[in-house]
mmCIF file with all atom_site columns, C-alpha atoms in Angstrom:
data_model
loop_
_atom_site.group_PDB
_atom_site.id
_atom_site.type_symbol
_atom_site.label_atom_id
_atom_site.label_alt_id
_atom_site.label_comp_id
_atom_site.label_asym_id
_atom_site.label_entity_id
_atom_site.label_seq_id
_atom_site.pdbx_PDB_ins_code
_atom_site.Cartn_x
_atom_site.Cartn_y
_atom_site.Cartn_z
_atom_site.occupancy
_atom_site.B_iso_or_equiv
_atom_site.pdbx_formal_charge
_atom_site.auth_seq_id
_atom_site.auth_comp_id
_atom_site.auth_asym_id
_atom_site.auth_atom_id
_atom_site.pdbx_PDB_model_num
ATOM 1   C CA . UNK V 1 1   ? -2.910 5.949   46.280 1.00 0.00 ? 1   UNK V CA 1
ATOM 2   C CA . UNK V 1 2   ? -0.988 2.956   45.046 1.00 0.00 ? 2   UNK V CA 1
ATOM 3   C CA . UNK V 1 3   ? 0.251  -0.062  46.658 1.00 0.00 ? 3   UNK V CA 1
ATOM 4   C CA . UNK V 1 4   ? 3.568  0.910   45.942 1.00 0.00 ? 4   UNK V CA 1
ATOM 5   C CA . UNK V 1 5   ? 3.233  4.198   47.848 1.00 0.00 ? 5   UNK V CA 1
ATOM 6   C CA . UNK V 1 6   ? 1.219  2.780   50.713 1.00 0.00 ? 6   UNK V CA 1
ATOM 7   C CA . UNK V 1 7   ? 4.147  0.345   51.287 1.00 0.00 ? 7   UNK V CA 1
ATOM 8   C CA . UNK V 1 8   ? 6.821  2.941   50.761 1.00 0.00 ? 8   UNK V CA 1
ATOM 9   C CA . UNK V 1 9   ? 5.401  4.874   53.655 1.00 0.00 ? 9   UNK V CA 1
ATOM 10  C CA . UNK V 1 10  ? 5.997  2.288   56.017 1.00 0.00 ? 10  UNK V CA 1
ATOM 11  C CA . UNK V 1 11  ? 9.797  2.220   55.620 1.00 0.00 ? 11  UNK V CA 1
ATOM 12  C CA . UNK V 1 12  ? 11.502 3.500   58.620 1.00 0.00 ? 12  UNK V CA 1
ATOM 13  C CA . UNK V 1 13  ? 14.311 5.993   58.446 1.00 0.00 ? 13  UNK V CA 1
ATOM 14  C CA . UNK V 1 14  ? 13.287 6.188   54.392 1.00 0.00 ? 14  UNK V CA 1
ATOM 15  C CA . UNK V 1 15  ? 15.512 9.023   52.550 1.00 0.00 ? 15  UNK V CA 1
ATOM 16  C CA . UNK V 1 16  ? 13.596 10.589  49.751 1.00 0.00 ? 16  UNK V CA 1
ATOM 17  C CA . UNK V 1 17  ? 14.527 13.416  47.250 1.00 0.00 ? 17  UNK V CA 1
ATOM 18  C CA . UNK V 1 18  ? 12.751 15.872  45.619 1.00 0.00 ? 18  UNK V CA 1
ATOM 19  C CA . UNK V 1 19  ? 9.419  14.683  44.154 1.00 0.00 ? 19  UNK V CA 1
ATOM 20  C CA . UNK V 1 20  ? 9.331  14.733  40.199 1.00 0.00 ? 20  UNK V CA 1
ATOM 21  C CA . UNK V 1 21  ? 6.809  16.670  38.103 1.00 0.00 ? 21  UNK V CA 1
ATOM 22  C CA . UNK V 1 22  ? 4.592  15.129  35.795 1.00 0.00 ? 22  UNK V CA 1
ATOM 23  C CA . UNK V 1 23  ? 6.527  16.735  33.086 1.00 0.00 ? 23  UNK V CA 1
ATOM 24  C CA . UNK V 1 24  ? 10.017 15.584  34.456 1.00 0.00 ? 24  UNK V CA 1
ATOM 25  C CA . UNK V 1 25  ? 8.436  11.899  34.352 1.00 0.00 ? 25  UNK V CA 1
ATOM 26  C CA . UNK V 1 26  ? 7.288  12.284  30.759 1.00 0.00 ? 26  UNK V CA 1
ATOM 27  C CA . UNK V 1 27  ? 10.678 13.795  29.720 1.00 0.00 ? 27  UNK V CA 1
ATOM 28  C CA . UNK V 1 28  ? 12.465 10.906  31.233 1.00 0.00 ? 28  UNK V CA 1
ATOM 29  C CA . UNK V 1 29  ? 10.293 8.283   29.396 1.00 0.00 ? 29  UNK V CA 1
ATOM 30  C CA . UNK V 1 30  ? 10.784 10.230  26.284 1.00 0.00 ? 30  UNK V CA 1
ATOM 31  C CA . UNK V 1 31  ? 14.581 10.266  26.694 1.00 0.00 ? 31  UNK V CA 1
ATOM 32  C CA . UNK V 1 32  ? 14.404 6.518   27.484 1.00 0.00 ? 32  UNK V CA 1
ATOM 33  C CA . UNK V 1 33  ? 11.989 5.798   24.787 1.00 0.00 ? 33  UNK V CA 1
ATOM 34  C CA . UNK V 1 34  ? 9.831  3.696   26.731 1.00 0.00 ? 34  UNK V CA 1
ATOM 35  C CA . UNK V 1 35  ? 6.996  4.013   29.287 1.00 0.00 ? 35  UNK V CA 1
ATOM 36  C CA . UNK V 1 36  ? 7.225  3.784   32.963 1.00 0.00 ? 36  UNK V CA 1
ATOM 37  C CA . UNK V 1 37  ? 4.841  1.277   35.009 1.00 0.00 ? 37  UNK V CA 1
ATOM 38  C CA . UNK V 1 38  ? 2.130  3.297   36.715 1.00 0.00 ? 38  UNK V CA 1
ATOM 39  C CA . UNK V 1 39  ? 3.485  2.732   39.804 1.00 0.00 ? 39  UNK V CA 1
ATOM 40  C CA . UNK V 1 40  ? 6.876  3.775   39.309 1.00 0.00 ? 40  UNK V CA 1
ATOM 41  C CA . UNK V 1 41  ? 5.333  6.833   37.919 1.00 0.00 ? 41  UNK V CA 1
ATOM 42  C CA . UNK V 1 42  ? 3.420  7.347   41.230 1.00 0.00 ? 42  UNK V CA 1
ATOM 43  C CA . UNK V 1 43  ? 6.534  6.967   42.984 1.00 0.00 ? 43  UNK V CA 1
ATOM 44  C CA . UNK V 1 44  ? 8.806  9.309   40.865 1.00 0.00 ? 44  UNK V CA 1
ATOM 45  C CA . UNK V 1 45  ? 5.851  12.249  41.625 1.00 0.00 ? 45  UNK V CA 1
ATOM 46  C CA . UNK V 1 46  ? 5.669  11.362  45.491 1.00 0.00 ? 46  UNK V CA 1
ATOM 47  C CA . UNK V 1 47  ? 9.432  10.979  46.347 1.00 0.00 ? 47  UNK V CA 1
ATOM 48  C CA . UNK V 1 48  ? 11.552 11.520  43.371 1.00 0.00 ? 48  UNK V CA 1
ATOM 49  C CA . UNK V 1 49  ? 14.275 8.648   44.614 1.00 0.00 ? 49  UNK V CA 1
ATOM 50  C CA . UNK V 1 50  ? 14.560 6.677   47.856 1.00 0.00 ? 50  UNK V CA 1
ATOM 51  C CA . UNK V 1 51  ? 17.191 5.142   49.876 1.00 0.00 ? 51  UNK V CA 1
ATOM 52  C CA . UNK V 1 52  ? 16.829 2.823   52.826 1.00 0.00 ? 52  UNK V CA 1
ATOM 53  C CA . UNK V 1 53  ? 18.446 -0.053  54.844 1.00 0.00 ? 53  UNK V CA 1
ATOM 54  C CA . UNK V 1 54  ? 21.367 -0.176  52.200 1.00 0.00 ? 54  UNK V CA 1
ATOM 55  C CA . UNK V 1 55  ? 18.881 0.082   49.244 1.00 0.00 ? 55  UNK V CA 1
ATOM 56  C CA . UNK V 1 56  ? 18.938 2.735   46.811 1.00 0.00 ? 56  UNK V CA 1
ATOM 57  C CA . UNK V 1 57  ? 16.353 3.130   43.833 1.00 0.00 ? 57  UNK V CA 1
ATOM 58  C CA . UNK V 1 58  ? 16.989 5.233   40.973 1.00 0.00 ? 58  UNK V CA 1
ATOM 59  C CA . UNK V 1 59  ? 14.156 7.999   40.268 1.00 0.00 ? 59  UNK V CA 1
ATOM 60  C CA . UNK V 1 60  ? 14.496 11.764  39.683 1.00 0.00 ? 60  UNK V CA 1
ATOM 61  C CA . UNK V 1 61  ? 15.961 14.560  41.289 1.00 0.00 ? 61  UNK V CA 1
ATOM 62  C CA . UNK V 1 62  ? 18.276 12.739  43.258 1.00 0.00 ? 62  UNK V CA 1
ATOM 63  C CA . UNK V 1 63  ? 22.416 12.259  43.087 1.00 0.00 ? 63  UNK V CA 1
ATOM 64  C CA . UNK V 1 64  ? 23.522 11.309  39.662 1.00 0.00 ? 64  UNK V CA 1
ATOM 65  C CA . UNK V 1 65  ? 23.967 7.763   40.506 1.00 0.00 ? 65  UNK V CA 1
ATOM 66  C CA . UNK V 1 66  ? 20.427 7.262   41.185 1.00 0.00 ? 66  UNK V CA 1
ATOM 67  C CA . UNK V 1 67  ? 19.234 9.221   38.279 1.00 0.00 ? 67  UNK V CA 1
ATOM 68  C CA . UNK V 1 68  ? 17.129 6.747   36.198 1.00 0.00 ? 68  UNK V CA 1
ATOM 69  C CA . UNK V 1 69  ? 17.493 8.546   32.880 1.00 0.00 ? 69  UNK V CA 1
ATOM 70  C CA . UNK V 1 70  ? 21.615 8.667   33.327 1.00 0.00 ? 70  UNK V CA 1
ATOM 71  C CA . UNK V 1 71  ? 21.964 5.191   34.751 1.00 0.00 ? 71  UNK V CA 1
ATOM 72  C CA . UNK V 1 72  ? 19.937 3.562   32.120 1.00 0.00 ? 72  UNK V CA 1
ATOM 73  C CA . UNK V 1 73  ? 21.534 5.556   29.270 1.00 0.00 ? 73  UNK V CA 1
ATOM 74  C CA . UNK V 1 74  ? 25.217 4.859   30.659 1.00 0.00 ? 74  UNK V CA 1
ATOM 75  C CA . UNK V 1 75  ? 24.163 1.106   30.956 1.00 0.00 ? 75  UNK V CA 1
ATOM 76  C CA . UNK V 1 76  ? 23.090 1.211   27.195 1.00 0.00 ? 76  UNK V CA 1
ATOM 77  C CA . UNK V 1 77  ? 26.175 2.953   26.238 1.00 0.00 ? 77  UNK V CA 1
ATOM 78  C CA . UNK V 1 78  ? 28.616 0.379   28.278 1.00 0.00 ? 78  UNK V CA 1
ATOM 79  C CA . UNK V 1 79  ? 26.652 -2.896  27.531 1.00 0.00 ? 79  UNK V CA 1
ATOM 80  C CA . UNK V 1 80  ? 25.687 -3.887  23.786 1.00 0.00 ? 80  UNK V CA 1
ATOM 81  C CA . UNK V 1 81  ? 23.290 -6.341  25.060 1.00 0.00 ? 81  UNK V CA 1
ATOM 82  C CA . UNK V 1 82  ? 21.379 -4.232  27.643 1.00 0.00 ? 82  UNK V CA 1
ATOM 83  C CA . UNK V 1 83  ? 17.800 -4.333  26.800 1.00 0.00 ? 83  UNK V CA 1
ATOM 84  C CA . UNK V 1 84  ? 16.394 -1.191  25.359 1.00 0.00 ? 84  UNK V CA 1
ATOM 85  C CA . UNK V 1 85  ? 12.667 -1.893  26.791 1.00 0.00 ? 85  UNK V CA 1
ATOM 86  C CA . UNK V 1 86  ? 14.002 -1.769  30.318 1.00 0.00 ? 86  UNK V CA 1
ATOM 87  C CA . UNK V 1 87  ? 15.380 0.682   32.956 1.00 0.00 ? 87  UNK V CA 1
ATOM 88  C CA . UNK V 1 88  ? 17.586 0.607   36.084 1.00 0.00 ? 88  UNK V CA 1
ATOM 89  C CA . UNK V 1 89  ? 15.617 0.279   39.074 1.00 0.00 ? 89  UNK V CA 1
ATOM 90  C CA . UNK V 1 90  ? 18.504 -0.418  41.320 1.00 0.00 ? 90  UNK V CA 1
ATOM 91  C CA . UNK V 1 91  ? 22.345 -0.951  40.835 1.00 0.00 ? 91  UNK V CA 1
ATOM 92  C CA . UNK V 1 92  ? 23.327 -3.658  43.385 1.00 0.00 ? 92  UNK V CA 1
ATOM 93  C CA . UNK V 1 93  ? 26.876 -2.466  42.928 1.00 0.00 ? 93  UNK V CA 1
ATOM 94  C CA . UNK V 1 94  ? 28.283 -5.985  43.274 1.00 0.00 ? 94  UNK V CA 1
ATOM 95  C CA . UNK V 1 95  ? 29.502 -7.781  39.925 1.00 0.00 ? 95  UNK V CA 1
ATOM 96  C CA . UNK V 1 96  ? 27.480 -5.433  37.955 1.00 0.00 ? 96  UNK V CA 1
ATOM 97  C CA . UNK V 1 97  ? 24.175 -6.756  39.034 1.00 0.00 ? 97  UNK V CA 1
ATOM 98  C CA . UNK V 1 98  ? 21.526 -4.492  38.074 1.00 0.00 ? 98  UNK V CA 1
ATOM 99  C CA . UNK V 1 99  ? 17.996 -4.775  38.667 1.00 0.00 ? 99  UNK V CA 1
ATOM 100 C CA . UNK V 1 100 ? 15.599 -3.874  36.237 1.00 0.00 ? 100 UNK V CA 1
ATOM 101 C CA . UNK V 1 101 ? 12.182 -3.105  35.343 1.00 0.00 ? 101 UNK V CA 1
ATOM 102 C CA . UNK V 1 102 ? 10.033 -2.811  32.160 1.00 0.00 ? 102 UNK V CA 1
ATOM 103 C CA . UNK V 1 103 ? 6.795  -1.064  31.567 1.00 0.00 ? 103 UNK V CA 1
ATOM 104 C CA . UNK V 1 104 ? 4.601  -3.990  32.975 1.00 0.00 ? 104 UNK V CA 1
ATOM 105 C CA . UNK V 1 105 ? 6.294  -3.619  36.291 1.00 0.00 ? 105 UNK V CA 1
ATOM 106 C CA . UNK V 1 106 ? 8.142  -6.726  36.075 1.00 0.00 ? 106 UNK V CA 1
ATOM 107 C CA . UNK V 1 107 ? 11.352 -6.854  37.855 1.00 0.00 ? 107 UNK V CA 1
ATOM 108 C CA . UNK V 1 108 ? 14.585 -8.546  36.594 1.00 0.00 ? 108 UNK V CA 1
ATOM 109 C CA . UNK V 1 109 ? 17.950 -9.236  37.656 1.00 0.00 ? 109 UNK V CA 1
ATOM 110 C CA . UNK V 1 110 ? 20.717 -8.778  35.036 1.00 0.00 ? 110 UNK V CA 1
ATOM 111 C CA . UNK V 1 111 ? 24.112 -9.133  34.581 1.00 0.00 ? 111 UNK V CA 1
ATOM 112 C CA . UNK V 1 112 ? 26.186 -8.889  31.435 1.00 0.00 ? 112 UNK V CA 1
ATOM 113 C CA . UNK V 1 113 ? 23.493 -9.949  29.248 1.00 0.00 ? 113 UNK V CA 1
ATOM 114 C CA . UNK V 1 114 ? 21.713 -12.544 31.312 1.00 0.00 ? 114 UNK V CA 1
ATOM 115 C CA . UNK V 1 115 ? 18.488 -11.536 32.364 1.00 0.00 ? 115 UNK V CA 1
ATOM 116 C CA . UNK V 1 116 ? 16.139 -13.407 34.930 1.00 0.00 ? 116 UNK V CA 1
ATOM 117 C CA . UNK V 1 117 ? 12.721 -12.153 35.978 1.00 0.00 ? 117 UNK V CA 1
ATOM 118 C CA . UNK V 1 118 ? 12.805 -12.226 39.736 1.00 0.00 ? 118 UNK V CA 1
ATOM 119 C CA . UNK V 1 119 ? 9.359  -10.219 40.814 1.00 0.00 ? 119 UNK V CA 1
ATOM 120 C CA . UNK V 1 120 ? 6.233  -9.626  39.083 1.00 0.00 ? 120 UNK V CA 1
ATOM 121 C CA . UNK V 1 121 ? 5.847  -6.532  40.607 1.00 0.00 ? 121 UNK V CA 1
ATOM 122 C CA . UNK V 1 122 ? 7.723  -3.652  41.687 1.00 0.00 ? 122 UNK V CA 1
ATOM 123 C CA . UNK V 1 123 ? 5.774  -3.871  45.116 1.00 0.00 ? 123 UNK V CA 1
ATOM 124 C CA . UNK V 1 124 ? 6.972  -7.312  45.377 1.00 0.00 ? 124 UNK V CA 1
ATOM 125 C CA . UNK V 1 125 ? 10.575 -6.186  44.916 1.00 0.00 ? 125 UNK V CA 1
ATOM 126 C CA . UNK V 1 126 ? 9.728  -3.625  47.698 1.00 0.00 ? 126 UNK V CA 1
ATOM 127 C CA . UNK V 1 127 ? 9.054  -6.099  50.083 1.00 0.00 ? 127 UNK V CA 1
ATOM 128 C CA . UNK V 1 128 ? 12.597 -7.896  49.375 1.00 0.00 ? 128 UNK V CA 1
ATOM 129 C CA . UNK V 1 129 ? 14.067 -4.767  49.697 1.00 0.00 ? 129 UNK V CA 1
ATOM 130 C CA . UNK V 1 130 ? 12.439 -4.046  53.248 1.00 0.00 ? 130 UNK V CA 1
ATOM 131 C CA . UNK V 1 131 ? 13.269 -7.454  54.438 1.00 0.00 ? 131 UNK V CA 1
ATOM 132 C CA . UNK V 1 132 ? 17.042 -6.640  54.063 1.00 0.00 ? 132 UNK V CA 1
ATOM 133 C CA . UNK V 1 133 ? 16.582 -4.593  57.425 1.00 0.00 ? 133 UNK V CA 1
ATOM 134 C CA . UNK V 1 134 ? 16.453 -7.687  59.269 1.00 0.00 ? 134 UNK V CA 1
ATOM 135 C CA . UNK V 1 135 ? 19.596 -9.380  57.686 1.00 0.00 ? 135 UNK V CA 1
ATOM 136 C CA . UNK V 1 136 ? 23.145 -8.614  59.184 1.00 0.00 ? 136 UNK V CA 1
#
């Protein structure tokens, strides 16, 4: 089991969607013309999509606003400078800030063409999201 899945299992009050099949994950990659990192694919196949502590990660088989394919394709059409090699991991719903990831699992904060690496892995970003529980 991946480190990401192990960490997700520790989240209290976790909401998850319907797990995605291998076929659904591959179709999503094909539609986005990119490869998901291995731990994100594991996450899709185990949970589909998750929500906790005010955090909503994208994935598959959830609501439209959390669908990784729909949200990423929409961002690509809205923003001419949206990076083609990344997908939306989380929409922060504040000032067009988006949390993106690439095929290596690095995590970036993006806003209107400005991009900054904020975590070296999705697991590290998950730890930040879990810490939100303790902030008022």
